[in-house]
Amino acid sequence: MESTHVERLSALGHPRRLAVFRMLMRRYPDAVPAGEIAAVLGARANTLSSYLSDLRQAGLIAQIRQGRSLLYRADMEQAGGLLGYLIEDCCRSRPALCPTSSPHGSPTAGGPFMTHRPYNVLFVCTGNSARSIFAEAILSDIGGDRFHAFSAGTMPQSQLNPMALQVLAANGHDTSCLRAKNVDEFRAPGAPALDFIFTVCDRAANEDCPAWPGQPISGHWGQPDPVKVTGTEPERRLVYHQVYGALRRRIELFTTFDFTTLDRLAIQRAVDDLSTQEDPQ
């Protein structure tokens, strides 16, 4: 068993293999095509193939065949086993080294994770002009007093997308207070302590950003970028409505969870299950 952990640590000891693993963790539970991984990390196909093979052999990632394509996903169970070995065996479960609290001091395992409310939820995409704005508006309206919804972009646009605003208005949302924001606003002193962070575009999830303070629960609800869709205005508008509908379905389910009765692991699993939900065509 120890030799297995040594092999996994060795696989992660190479900076480029570590970059592949970290990207797949950010995209979990998505399975990502090798070509996309290569494009994001700027790796040659043959070099990436070697990295993926080493990580697979170490048991840290899984390979999934989809038609003629090969996709890769982080193996959460094996990654958890490695972390357990480091914390419990190597470090003897020393309290100073074990993460045990949420932003609000609640236990992260073994008992209810979130006994406070409202819960602060941040939705992130690249431009913060459509998808994350949709999510912020939806949760603000249907979340009641249980949630405070926010959105931000890693490279925010100066203005919100006009068609996105039209779709929100058509669905009864007040858009007067919405604006594009940079994620840095939520890392600054005085920013709200975040309980949940959801990336809603693959590009934002692929980016190598610093870890968020306070150990918020994270999830990836990647949606296609409606801003990039070409065609007639009715065709483009249809895509905006489809993205809006997909996000609304996830958020409606998310708001049904009773976080006061779930521990951190159960909440993370529930969030991951929402990520894998297929959207109607």
PDB file of C-alpha atoms in Angstrom:
ATOM      1  CA  MET A   1       0.000   0.000   0.000  1.00  0.00           C
ATOM      2  CA  GLU A   2       2.807   2.422   0.869  1.00  0.00           C
ATOM      3  CA  SER A   3       4.458   1.777  -2.494  1.00  0.00           C
ATOM      4  CA  THR A   4       1.194   2.829  -4.178  1.00  0.00           C
ATOM      5  CA  HIS A   5       1.234   6.149  -2.347  1.00  0.00           C
ATOM      6  CA  VAL A   6       4.891   6.648  -3.240  1.00  0.00           C
ATOM      7  CA  GLU A   7       4.030   6.073  -6.910  1.00  0.00           C
ATOM      8  CA  ARG A   8       1.227   8.641  -6.714  1.00  0.00           C
ATOM      9  CA  LEU A   9       3.412  11.208  -5.013  1.00  0.00           C
ATOM     10  CA  SER A  10       6.071  10.593  -7.638  1.00  0.00           C
ATOM     11  CA  ALA A  11       3.523  11.124 -10.419  1.00  0.00           C
ATOM     12  CA  LEU A  12       2.511  14.453  -8.886  1.00  0.00           C
ATOM     13  CA  GLY A  13       6.147  15.427  -8.330  1.00  0.00           C
ATOM     14  CA  HIS A  14       6.482  16.521 -11.957  1.00  0.00           C
ATOM     15  CA  PRO A  15       5.146  20.083 -12.437  1.00  0.00           C
ATOM     16  CA  ARG A  16       3.426  19.361 -15.758  1.00  0.00           C
ATOM     17  CA  ARG A  17       1.763  16.174 -14.532  1.00  0.00           C
ATOM     18  CA  LEU A  18       0.657  18.090 -11.457  1.00  0.00           C
ATOM     19  CA  ALA A  19      -0.817  20.779 -13.728  1.00  0.00           C
ATOM     20  CA  VAL A  20      -2.852  18.125 -15.582  1.00  0.00           C
ATOM     21  CA  PHE A  21      -4.138  16.661 -12.317  1.00  0.00           C
ATOM     22  CA  ARG A  22      -5.041  20.070 -10.890  1.00  0.00           C
ATOM     23  CA  MET A  23      -6.957  20.996 -14.029  1.00  0.00           C
ATOM     24  CA  LEU A  24      -8.960  17.768 -13.909  1.00  0.00           C
ATOM     25  CA  MET A  25      -9.727  18.393 -10.245  1.00  0.00           C
ATOM     26  CA  ARG A  26     -11.036  21.862 -11.101  1.00  0.00           C
ATOM     27  CA  ARG A  27     -13.242  20.364 -13.817  1.00  0.00           C
ATOM     28  CA  TYR A  28     -14.503  17.422 -11.710  1.00  0.00           C
ATOM     29  CA  PRO A  29     -16.850  15.650 -12.278  1.00  0.00           C
ATOM     30  CA  ASP A  30     -16.426  16.507 -15.971  1.00  0.00           C
ATOM     31  CA  ALA A  31     -14.513  14.109 -18.195  1.00  0.00           C
ATOM     32  CA  VAL A  32     -12.276  16.260 -20.400  1.00  0.00           C
ATOM     33  CA  PRO A  33     -10.982  15.404 -23.904  1.00  0.00           C
ATOM     34  CA  ALA A  34      -7.223  15.071 -24.229  1.00  0.00           C
ATOM     35  CA  GLY A  35      -7.203  17.744 -26.929  1.00  0.00           C
ATOM     36  CA  GLU A  36      -8.795  20.284 -24.609  1.00  0.00           C
ATOM     37  CA  ILE A  37      -6.305  19.491 -21.850  1.00  0.00           C
ATOM     38  CA  ALA A  38      -3.432  19.965 -24.310  1.00  0.00           C
ATOM     39  CA  ALA A  39      -4.850  23.280 -25.534  1.00  0.00           C
ATOM     40  CA  VAL A  40      -5.383  24.668 -22.032  1.00  0.00           C
ATOM     41  CA  LEU A  41      -1.941  23.648 -20.770  1.00  0.00           C
ATOM     42  CA  GLY A  42      -0.057  24.321 -23.999  1.00  0.00           C
ATOM     43  CA  ALA A  43       1.279  20.757 -24.177  1.00  0.00           C
ATOM     44  CA  ARG A  44       2.163  18.720 -27.243  1.00  0.00           C
ATOM     45  CA  ALA A  45      -0.086  15.737 -27.884  1.00  0.00           C
ATOM     46  CA  ASN A  46       2.653  13.117 -27.462  1.00  0.00           C
ATOM     47  CA  THR A  47       3.969  14.765 -24.300  1.00  0.00           C
ATOM     48  CA  LEU A  48       0.487  15.006 -22.794  1.00  0.00           C
ATOM     49  CA  SER A  49      -0.142  11.358 -23.652  1.00  0.00           C
ATOM     50  CA  SER A  50       2.852  10.423 -21.504  1.00  0.00           C
ATOM     51  CA  TYR A  51       1.621  12.568 -18.598  1.00  0.00           C
ATOM     52  CA  LEU A  52      -1.859  11.049 -18.788  1.00  0.00           C
ATOM     53  CA  SER A  53      -0.439   7.534 -18.930  1.00  0.00           C
ATOM     54  CA  ASP A  54       1.670   8.137 -15.814  1.00  0.00           C
ATOM     55  CA  LEU A  55      -1.276   9.586 -13.894  1.00  0.00           C
ATOM     56  CA  ARG A  56      -3.510   6.696 -14.958  1.00  0.00           C
ATOM     57  CA  GLN A  57      -0.905   4.141 -13.919  1.00  0.00           C
ATOM     58  CA  ALA A  58      -0.696   5.824 -10.527  1.00  0.00           C
ATOM     59  CA  GLY A  59      -4.489   5.563 -10.219  1.00  0.00           C
ATOM     60  CA  LEU A  60      -5.051   9.306  -9.946  1.00  0.00           C
ATOM     61  CA  ILE A  61      -7.162   9.716 -13.083  1.00  0.00           C
ATOM     62  CA  ALA A  62      -9.539   7.551 -15.086  1.00  0.00           C
ATOM     63  CA  GLN A  63      -9.835   7.196 -18.851  1.00  0.00           C
ATOM     64  CA  ILE A  64     -13.285   7.131 -20.452  1.00  0.00           C
ATOM     65  CA  ARG A  65     -13.967   6.235 -24.066  1.00  0.00           C
ATOM     66  CA  GLN A  66     -16.750   8.191 -25.745  1.00  0.00           C
ATOM     67  CA  GLY A  67     -17.123   7.052 -29.331  1.00  0.00           C
ATOM     68  CA  ARG A  68     -13.705   7.533 -30.868  1.00  0.00           C
ATOM     69  CA  SER A  69     -12.620  10.061 -28.258  1.00  0.00           C
ATOM     70  CA  LEU A  70     -10.732   9.490 -25.017  1.00  0.00           C
ATOM     71  CA  LEU A  71     -11.733  11.614 -22.055  1.00  0.00           C
ATOM     72  CA  TYR A  72     -10.097  11.919 -18.652  1.00  0.00           C
ATOM     73  CA  ARG A  73     -11.489  12.535 -15.186  1.00  0.00           C
ATOM     74  CA  ALA A  74      -9.868  12.828 -11.768  1.00  0.00           C
ATOM     75  CA  ASP A  75     -10.321   9.702  -9.634  1.00  0.00           C
ATOM     76  CA  MET A  76     -11.683  11.268  -6.479  1.00  0.00           C
ATOM     77  CA  GLU A  77     -11.586   8.078  -4.419  1.00  0.00           C
ATOM     78  CA  GLN A  78      -7.899   7.449  -5.092  1.00  0.00           C
ATOM     79  CA  ALA A  79      -7.005  11.107  -4.594  1.00  0.00           C
ATOM     80  CA  GLY A  80      -8.830  11.004  -1.268  1.00  0.00           C
ATOM     81  CA  GLY A  81      -6.869   7.912  -0.301  1.00  0.00           C
ATOM     82  CA  LEU A  82      -3.610   9.732  -0.946  1.00  0.00           C
ATOM     83  CA  LEU A  83      -4.682  12.720   1.140  1.00  0.00           C
ATOM     84  CA  GLY A  84      -5.832  10.401   3.914  1.00  0.00           C
ATOM     85  CA  TYR A  85      -2.428   8.726   3.888  1.00  0.00           C
ATOM     86  CA  LEU A  86      -0.625  12.064   4.126  1.00  0.00           C
ATOM     87  CA  ILE A  87      -2.810  13.402   6.931  1.00  0.00           C
ATOM     88  CA  GLU A  88      -3.469  10.275   8.978  1.00  0.00           C
ATOM     89  CA  ASP A  89      -0.283   8.272   8.459  1.00  0.00           C
ATOM     90  CA  CYS A  90       2.503  10.699   7.643  1.00  0.00           C
ATOM     91  CA  CYS A  91       1.191  13.550   9.791  1.00  0.00           C
ATOM     92  CA  ARG A  92      -0.549  11.377  12.418  1.00  0.00           C
ATOM     93  CA  SER A  93      -3.741  13.448  12.160  1.00  0.00           C
ATOM     94  CA  ARG A  94      -2.187  16.390  13.964  1.00  0.00           C
ATOM     95  CA  PRO A  95      -4.949  18.986  14.510  1.00  0.00           C
ATOM     96  CA  ALA A  96      -2.753  21.848  13.290  1.00  0.00           C
ATOM     97  CA  LEU A  97      -2.491  20.166   9.887  1.00  0.00           C
ATOM     98  CA  CYS A  98      -6.068  18.940   9.469  1.00  0.00           C
ATOM     99  CA  PRO A  99      -8.686  21.292   7.941  1.00  0.00           C
ATOM    100  CA  THR A 100     -11.601  21.210  10.352  1.00  0.00           C
ATOM    101  CA  SER A 101     -13.692  24.322   9.909  1.00  0.00           C
ATOM    102  CA  SER A 102     -15.799  26.187   7.411  1.00  0.00           C
ATOM    103  CA  PRO A 103     -15.734  29.967   6.949  1.00  0.00           C
ATOM    104  CA  HIS A 104     -18.203  30.203   9.815  1.00  0.00           C
ATOM    105  CA  GLY A 105     -16.529  27.714  12.135  1.00  0.00           C
ATOM    106  CA  SER A 106     -18.839  24.763  11.523  1.00  0.00           C
ATOM    107  CA  PRO A 107     -17.396  21.248  11.359  1.00  0.00           C
ATOM    108  CA  THR A 108     -16.458  20.017   7.901  1.00  0.00           C
ATOM    109  CA  ALA A 109     -17.101  16.338   8.569  1.00  0.00           C
ATOM    110  CA  GLY A 110     -18.990  14.180  10.997  1.00  0.00           C
ATOM    111  CA  GLY A 111     -21.771  16.659  11.659  1.00  0.00           C
ATOM    112  CA  PRO A 112     -23.863  19.418  10.085  1.00  0.00           C
ATOM    113  CA  PHE A 113     -21.644  21.698   8.016  1.00  0.00           C
ATOM    114  CA  MET A 114     -23.771  24.816   7.704  1.00  0.00           C
ATOM    115  CA  THR A 115     -25.973  25.778  10.600  1.00  0.00           C
ATOM    116  CA  HIS A 116     -25.920  29.478   9.672  1.00  0.00           C
ATOM    117  CA  ARG A 117     -27.826  31.301   6.992  1.00  0.00           C
ATOM    118  CA  PRO A 118     -27.979  33.009   4.585  1.00  0.00           C
ATOM    119  CA  TYR A 119     -25.418  31.135   2.498  1.00  0.00           C
ATOM    120  CA  ASN A 120     -23.129  33.163   0.250  1.00  0.00           C
ATOM    121  CA  VAL A 121     -22.935  31.734  -3.273  1.00  0.00           C
ATOM    122  CA  LEU A 122     -20.617  32.982  -6.026  1.00  0.00           C
ATOM    123  CA  PHE A 123     -21.062  32.069  -9.693  1.00  0.00           C
ATOM    124  CA  VAL A 124     -18.000  32.512 -11.897  1.00  0.00           C
ATOM    125  CA  CYS A 125     -17.501  32.586 -15.654  1.00  0.00           C
ATOM    126  CA  THR A 126     -14.993  34.352 -17.853  1.00  0.00           C
ATOM    127  CA  GLY A 127     -16.811  37.504 -18.961  1.00  0.00           C
ATOM    128  CA  ASN A 128     -19.537  37.787 -16.280  1.00  0.00           C
ATOM    129  CA  SER A 129     -21.867  39.076 -18.979  1.00  0.00           C
ATOM    130  CA  ALA A 130     -24.368  36.225 -19.457  1.00  0.00           C
ATOM    131  CA  ARG A 131     -24.068  32.797 -17.786  1.00  0.00           C
ATOM    132  CA  SER A 132     -22.941  33.820 -14.309  1.00  0.00           C
ATOM    133  CA  ILE A 133     -25.298  36.812 -14.456  1.00  0.00           C
ATOM    134  CA  PHE A 134     -28.150  34.405 -15.228  1.00  0.00           C
ATOM    135  CA  ALA A 135     -27.218  32.311 -12.194  1.00  0.00           C
ATOM    136  CA  GLU A 136     -26.947  35.309  -9.863  1.00  0.00           C
ATOM    137  CA  ALA A 137     -30.348  36.628 -10.916  1.00  0.00           C
ATOM    138  CA  ILE A 138     -32.041  33.231 -10.667  1.00  0.00           C
ATOM    139  CA  LEU A 139     -30.742  32.413  -7.186  1.00  0.00           C
ATOM    140  CA  SER A 140     -31.454  35.934  -5.945  1.00  0.00           C
ATOM    141  CA  ASP A 141     -35.094  35.525  -6.945  1.00  0.00           C
ATOM    142  CA  ILE A 142     -35.843  31.923  -5.970  1.00  0.00           C
ATOM    143  CA  GLY A 143     -33.448  31.518  -3.047  1.00  0.00           C
ATOM    144  CA  GLY A 144     -35.450  33.654  -0.668  1.00  0.00           C
ATOM    145  CA  ASP A 145     -33.709  34.660   2.535  1.00  0.00           C
ATOM    146  CA  ARG A 146     -31.580  31.476   2.565  1.00  0.00           C
ATOM    147  CA  PHE A 147     -29.026  32.714   0.035  1.00  0.00           C
ATOM    148  CA  HIS A 148     -27.027  35.738  -0.994  1.00  0.00           C
ATOM    149  CA  ALA A 149     -26.120  35.356  -4.673  1.00  0.00           C
ATOM    150  CA  PHE A 150     -23.114  36.946  -6.360  1.00  0.00           C
ATOM    151  CA  SER A 151     -21.389  36.609  -9.715  1.00  0.00           C
ATOM    152  CA  ALA A 152     -18.012  37.572 -11.129  1.00  0.00           C
ATOM    153  CA  GLY A 153     -15.712  37.033 -14.085  1.00  0.00           C
ATOM    154  CA  THR A 154     -12.055  36.147 -14.420  1.00  0.00           C
ATOM    155  CA  MET A 155     -11.903  38.645 -17.319  1.00  0.00           C
ATOM    156  CA  PRO A 156     -15.159  40.573 -16.958  1.00  0.00           C
ATOM    157  CA  GLN A 157     -16.696  42.571 -19.778  1.00  0.00           C
ATOM    158  CA  SER A 158     -17.337  46.260 -19.264  1.00  0.00           C
ATOM    159  CA  GLN A 159     -21.055  45.789 -19.940  1.00  0.00           C
ATOM    160  CA  LEU A 160     -23.583  43.006 -19.561  1.00  0.00           C
ATOM    161  CA  ASN A 161     -24.732  41.259 -22.714  1.00  0.00           C
ATOM    162  CA  PRO A 162     -27.915  42.946 -24.032  1.00  0.00           C
ATOM    163  CA  MET A 163     -29.588  39.705 -25.093  1.00  0.00           C
ATOM    164  CA  ALA A 164     -28.852  38.147 -21.697  1.00  0.00           C
ATOM    165  CA  LEU A 165     -30.589  41.088 -20.041  1.00  0.00           C
ATOM    166  CA  GLN A 166     -33.560  40.671 -22.377  1.00  0.00           C
ATOM    167  CA  VAL A 167     -33.858  36.983 -21.468  1.00  0.00           C
ATOM    168  CA  LEU A 168     -33.733  37.806 -17.755  1.00  0.00           C
ATOM    169  CA  ALA A 169     -36.401  40.481 -18.154  1.00  0.00           C
ATOM    170  CA  ALA A 170     -38.582  38.084 -20.155  1.00  0.00           C
ATOM    171  CA  ASN A 171     -38.393  35.670 -17.221  1.00  0.00           C
ATOM    172  CA  GLY A 172     -39.435  38.314 -14.712  1.00  0.00           C
ATOM    173  CA  HIS A 173     -36.056  39.239 -13.203  1.00  0.00           C
ATOM    174  CA  ASP A 174     -35.113  42.757 -12.140  1.00  0.00           C
ATOM    175  CA  THR A 175     -31.802  43.546 -13.868  1.00  0.00           C
ATOM    176  CA  SER A 176     -31.277  47.084 -12.560  1.00  0.00           C
ATOM    177  CA  CYS A 177     -28.754  46.075  -9.884  1.00  0.00           C
ATOM    178  CA  LEU A 178     -26.732  43.639 -11.990  1.00  0.00           C
ATOM    179  CA  ARG A 179     -23.214  44.577 -13.092  1.00  0.00           C
ATOM    180  CA  ALA A 180     -20.049  42.870 -14.315  1.00  0.00           C
ATOM    181  CA  LYS A 181     -17.512  42.266 -11.549  1.00  0.00           C
ATOM    182  CA  ASN A 182     -13.992  40.865 -11.288  1.00  0.00           C
ATOM    183  CA  VAL A 183     -13.400  37.846  -9.062  1.00  0.00           C
ATOM    184  CA  ASP A 184     -10.750  39.905  -7.270  1.00  0.00           C
ATOM    185  CA  GLU A 185     -13.572  41.830  -5.575  1.00  0.00           C
ATOM    186  CA  PHE A 186     -14.395  38.658  -3.656  1.00  0.00           C
ATOM    187  CA  ARG A 187     -10.805  38.121  -2.514  1.00  0.00           C
ATOM    188  CA  ALA A 188     -10.421  41.645  -1.171  1.00  0.00           C
ATOM    189  CA  PRO A 189     -10.623  42.537   2.540  1.00  0.00           C
ATOM    190  CA  GLY A 190     -14.211  42.872   3.656  1.00  0.00           C
ATOM    191  CA  ALA A 191     -15.562  40.592   0.933  1.00  0.00           C
ATOM    192  CA  PRO A 192     -18.311  38.180   2.026  1.00  0.00           C
ATOM    193  CA  ALA A 193     -17.168  34.794   3.348  1.00  0.00           C
ATOM    194  CA  LEU A 194     -18.193  32.394   0.598  1.00  0.00           C
ATOM    195  CA  ASP A 195     -19.944  29.091   1.262  1.00  0.00           C
ATOM    196  CA  PHE A 196     -20.280  27.922  -2.347  1.00  0.00           C
ATOM    197  CA  ILE A 197     -18.459  28.722  -5.582  1.00  0.00           C
ATOM    198  CA  PHE A 198     -19.740  27.458  -8.922  1.00  0.00           C
ATOM    199  CA  THR A 199     -17.951  27.869 -12.232  1.00  0.00           C
ATOM    200  CA  VAL A 200     -20.476  27.980 -15.053  1.00  0.00           C
ATOM    201  CA  CYS A 201     -18.081  27.951 -18.011  1.00  0.00           C
ATOM    202  CA  ASP A 202     -15.289  25.519 -18.822  1.00  0.00           C
ATOM    203  CA  ARG A 203     -12.771  28.256 -19.527  1.00  0.00           C
ATOM    204  CA  ALA A 204     -13.092  29.726 -16.038  1.00  0.00           C
ATOM    205  CA  ALA A 205     -12.788  26.268 -14.474  1.00  0.00           C
ATOM    206  CA  ASN A 206      -9.684  25.551 -16.552  1.00  0.00           C
ATOM    207  CA  GLU A 207      -7.873  28.634 -15.281  1.00  0.00           C
ATOM    208  CA  ASP A 208      -5.237  28.122 -12.609  1.00  0.00           C
ATOM    209  CA  CYS A 209      -6.511  30.530  -9.956  1.00  0.00           C
ATOM    210  CA  PRO A 210      -5.486  30.771  -6.291  1.00  0.00           C
ATOM    211  CA  ALA A 211      -7.445  28.688  -3.804  1.00  0.00           C
ATOM    212  CA  TRP A 212     -10.328  30.482  -2.136  1.00  0.00           C
ATOM    213  CA  PRO A 213     -10.015  31.189   1.591  1.00  0.00           C
ATOM    214  CA  GLY A 214     -12.343  29.453   4.016  1.00  0.00           C
ATOM    215  CA  GLN A 215     -12.744  26.163   2.113  1.00  0.00           C
ATOM    216  CA  PRO A 216     -16.029  26.905   0.294  1.00  0.00           C
ATOM    217  CA  ILE A 217     -17.789  24.001  -1.404  1.00  0.00           C
ATOM    218  CA  SER A 218     -17.053  24.158  -5.129  1.00  0.00           C
ATOM    219  CA  GLY A 219     -18.849  22.816  -8.176  1.00  0.00           C
ATOM    220  CA  HIS A 220     -18.666  23.085 -11.951  1.00  0.00           C
ATOM    221  CA  TRP A 221     -21.855  23.643 -13.930  1.00  0.00           C
ATOM    222  CA  GLY A 222     -20.282  24.309 -17.317  1.00  0.00           C
ATOM    223  CA  GLN A 223     -22.607  25.741 -19.960  1.00  0.00           C
ATOM    224  CA  PRO A 224     -21.916  26.722 -23.587  1.00  0.00           C
ATOM    225  CA  ASP A 225     -21.216  30.402 -24.153  1.00  0.00           C
ATOM    226  CA  PRO A 226     -24.340  31.910 -25.754  1.00  0.00           C
ATOM    227  CA  VAL A 227     -22.406  35.073 -26.603  1.00  0.00           C
ATOM    228  CA  LYS A 228     -20.329  33.144 -29.150  1.00  0.00           C
ATOM    229  CA  VAL A 229     -23.311  31.638 -30.955  1.00  0.00           C
ATOM    230  CA  THR A 230     -23.835  32.821 -34.533  1.00  0.00           C
ATOM    231  CA  GLY A 231     -26.967  32.719 -36.666  1.00  0.00           C
ATOM    232  CA  THR A 232     -30.224  34.593 -36.857  1.00  0.00           C
ATOM    233  CA  GLU A 233     -31.513  36.517 -33.869  1.00  0.00           C
ATOM    234  CA  PRO A 234     -34.190  33.872 -33.079  1.00  0.00           C
ATOM    235  CA  GLU A 235     -31.525  31.138 -33.229  1.00  0.00           C
ATOM    236  CA  ARG A 236     -29.228  33.061 -30.898  1.00  0.00           C
ATOM    237  CA  ARG A 237     -32.055  33.906 -28.525  1.00  0.00           C
ATOM    238  CA  LEU A 238     -33.009  30.224 -28.333  1.00  0.00           C
ATOM    239  CA  VAL A 239     -29.513  29.339 -27.105  1.00  0.00           C
ATOM    240  CA  TYR A 240     -29.694  32.038 -24.421  1.00  0.00           C
ATOM    241  CA  HIS A 241     -33.011  30.625 -23.218  1.00  0.00           C
ATOM    242  CA  GLN A 242     -31.578  27.081 -23.204  1.00  0.00           C
ATOM    243  CA  VAL A 243     -28.602  28.139 -21.076  1.00  0.00           C
ATOM    244  CA  TYR A 244     -30.915  30.071 -18.760  1.00  0.00           C
ATOM    245  CA  GLY A 245     -33.170  27.019 -18.408  1.00  0.00           C
ATOM    246  CA  ALA A 246     -30.292  24.633 -17.699  1.00  0.00           C
ATOM    247  CA  LEU A 247     -28.941  26.867 -14.938  1.00  0.00           C
ATOM    248  CA  ARG A 248     -32.396  27.439 -13.468  1.00  0.00           C
ATOM    249  CA  ARG A 249     -33.044  23.687 -13.203  1.00  0.00           C
ATOM    250  CA  ARG A 250     -29.802  23.140 -11.284  1.00  0.00           C
ATOM    251  CA  ILE A 251     -30.360  26.115  -9.024  1.00  0.00           C
ATOM    252  CA  GLU A 252     -33.928  25.063  -8.242  1.00  0.00           C
ATOM    253  CA  LEU A 253     -32.647  21.658  -7.124  1.00  0.00           C
ATOM    254  CA  PHE A 254     -29.782  23.266  -5.213  1.00  0.00           C
ATOM    255  CA  THR A 255     -32.202  25.370  -3.176  1.00  0.00           C
ATOM    256  CA  THR A 256     -34.067  22.247  -2.022  1.00  0.00           C
ATOM    257  CA  PHE A 257     -31.055  20.944  -0.067  1.00  0.00           C
ATOM    258  CA  ASP A 258     -31.244  21.215   3.721  1.00  0.00           C
ATOM    259  CA  PHE A 259     -27.639  22.086   4.496  1.00  0.00           C
ATOM    260  CA  THR A 260     -28.270  22.113   8.246  1.00  0.00           C
ATOM    261  CA  THR A 261     -28.663  18.312   8.230  1.00  0.00           C
ATOM    262  CA  LEU A 262     -25.739  17.424   5.925  1.00  0.00           C
ATOM    263  CA  ASP A 263     -22.029  17.168   6.577  1.00  0.00           C
ATOM    264  CA  ARG A 264     -19.470  18.601   4.175  1.00  0.00           C
ATOM    265  CA  LEU A 265     -18.953  15.342   2.286  1.00  0.00           C
ATOM    266  CA  ALA A 266     -22.689  14.883   1.690  1.00  0.00           C
ATOM    267  CA  ILE A 267     -23.051  18.456   0.441  1.00  0.00           C
ATOM    268  CA  GLN A 268     -20.120  18.066  -1.956  1.00  0.00           C
ATOM    269  CA  ARG A 269     -21.577  14.838  -3.332  1.00  0.00           C
ATOM    270  CA  ALA A 270     -24.957  16.491  -3.834  1.00  0.00           C
ATOM    271  CA  VAL A 271     -23.325  19.385  -5.680  1.00  0.00           C
ATOM    272  CA  ASP A 272     -21.351  16.969  -7.869  1.00  0.00           C
ATOM    273  CA  ASP A 273     -24.536  15.053  -8.678  1.00  0.00           C
ATOM    274  CA  LEU A 274     -26.087  18.274  -9.953  1.00  0.00           C
ATOM    275  CA  SER A 275     -23.030  18.786 -12.144  1.00  0.00           C
ATOM    276  CA  THR A 276     -23.596  15.487 -13.952  1.00  0.00           C
ATOM    277  CA  GLN A 277     -27.298  16.058 -14.568  1.00  0.00           C
ATOM    278  CA  GLU A 278     -28.055  16.003 -18.292  1.00  0.00           C
ATOM    279  CA  ASP A 279     -29.899  18.945 -19.754  1.00  0.00           C
ATOM    280  CA  PRO A 280     -32.887  18.401 -22.061  1.00  0.00           C
ATOM    281  CA  GLN A 281     -32.148  19.269 -25.680  1.00  0.00           C
TER     282      GLN A 281
END
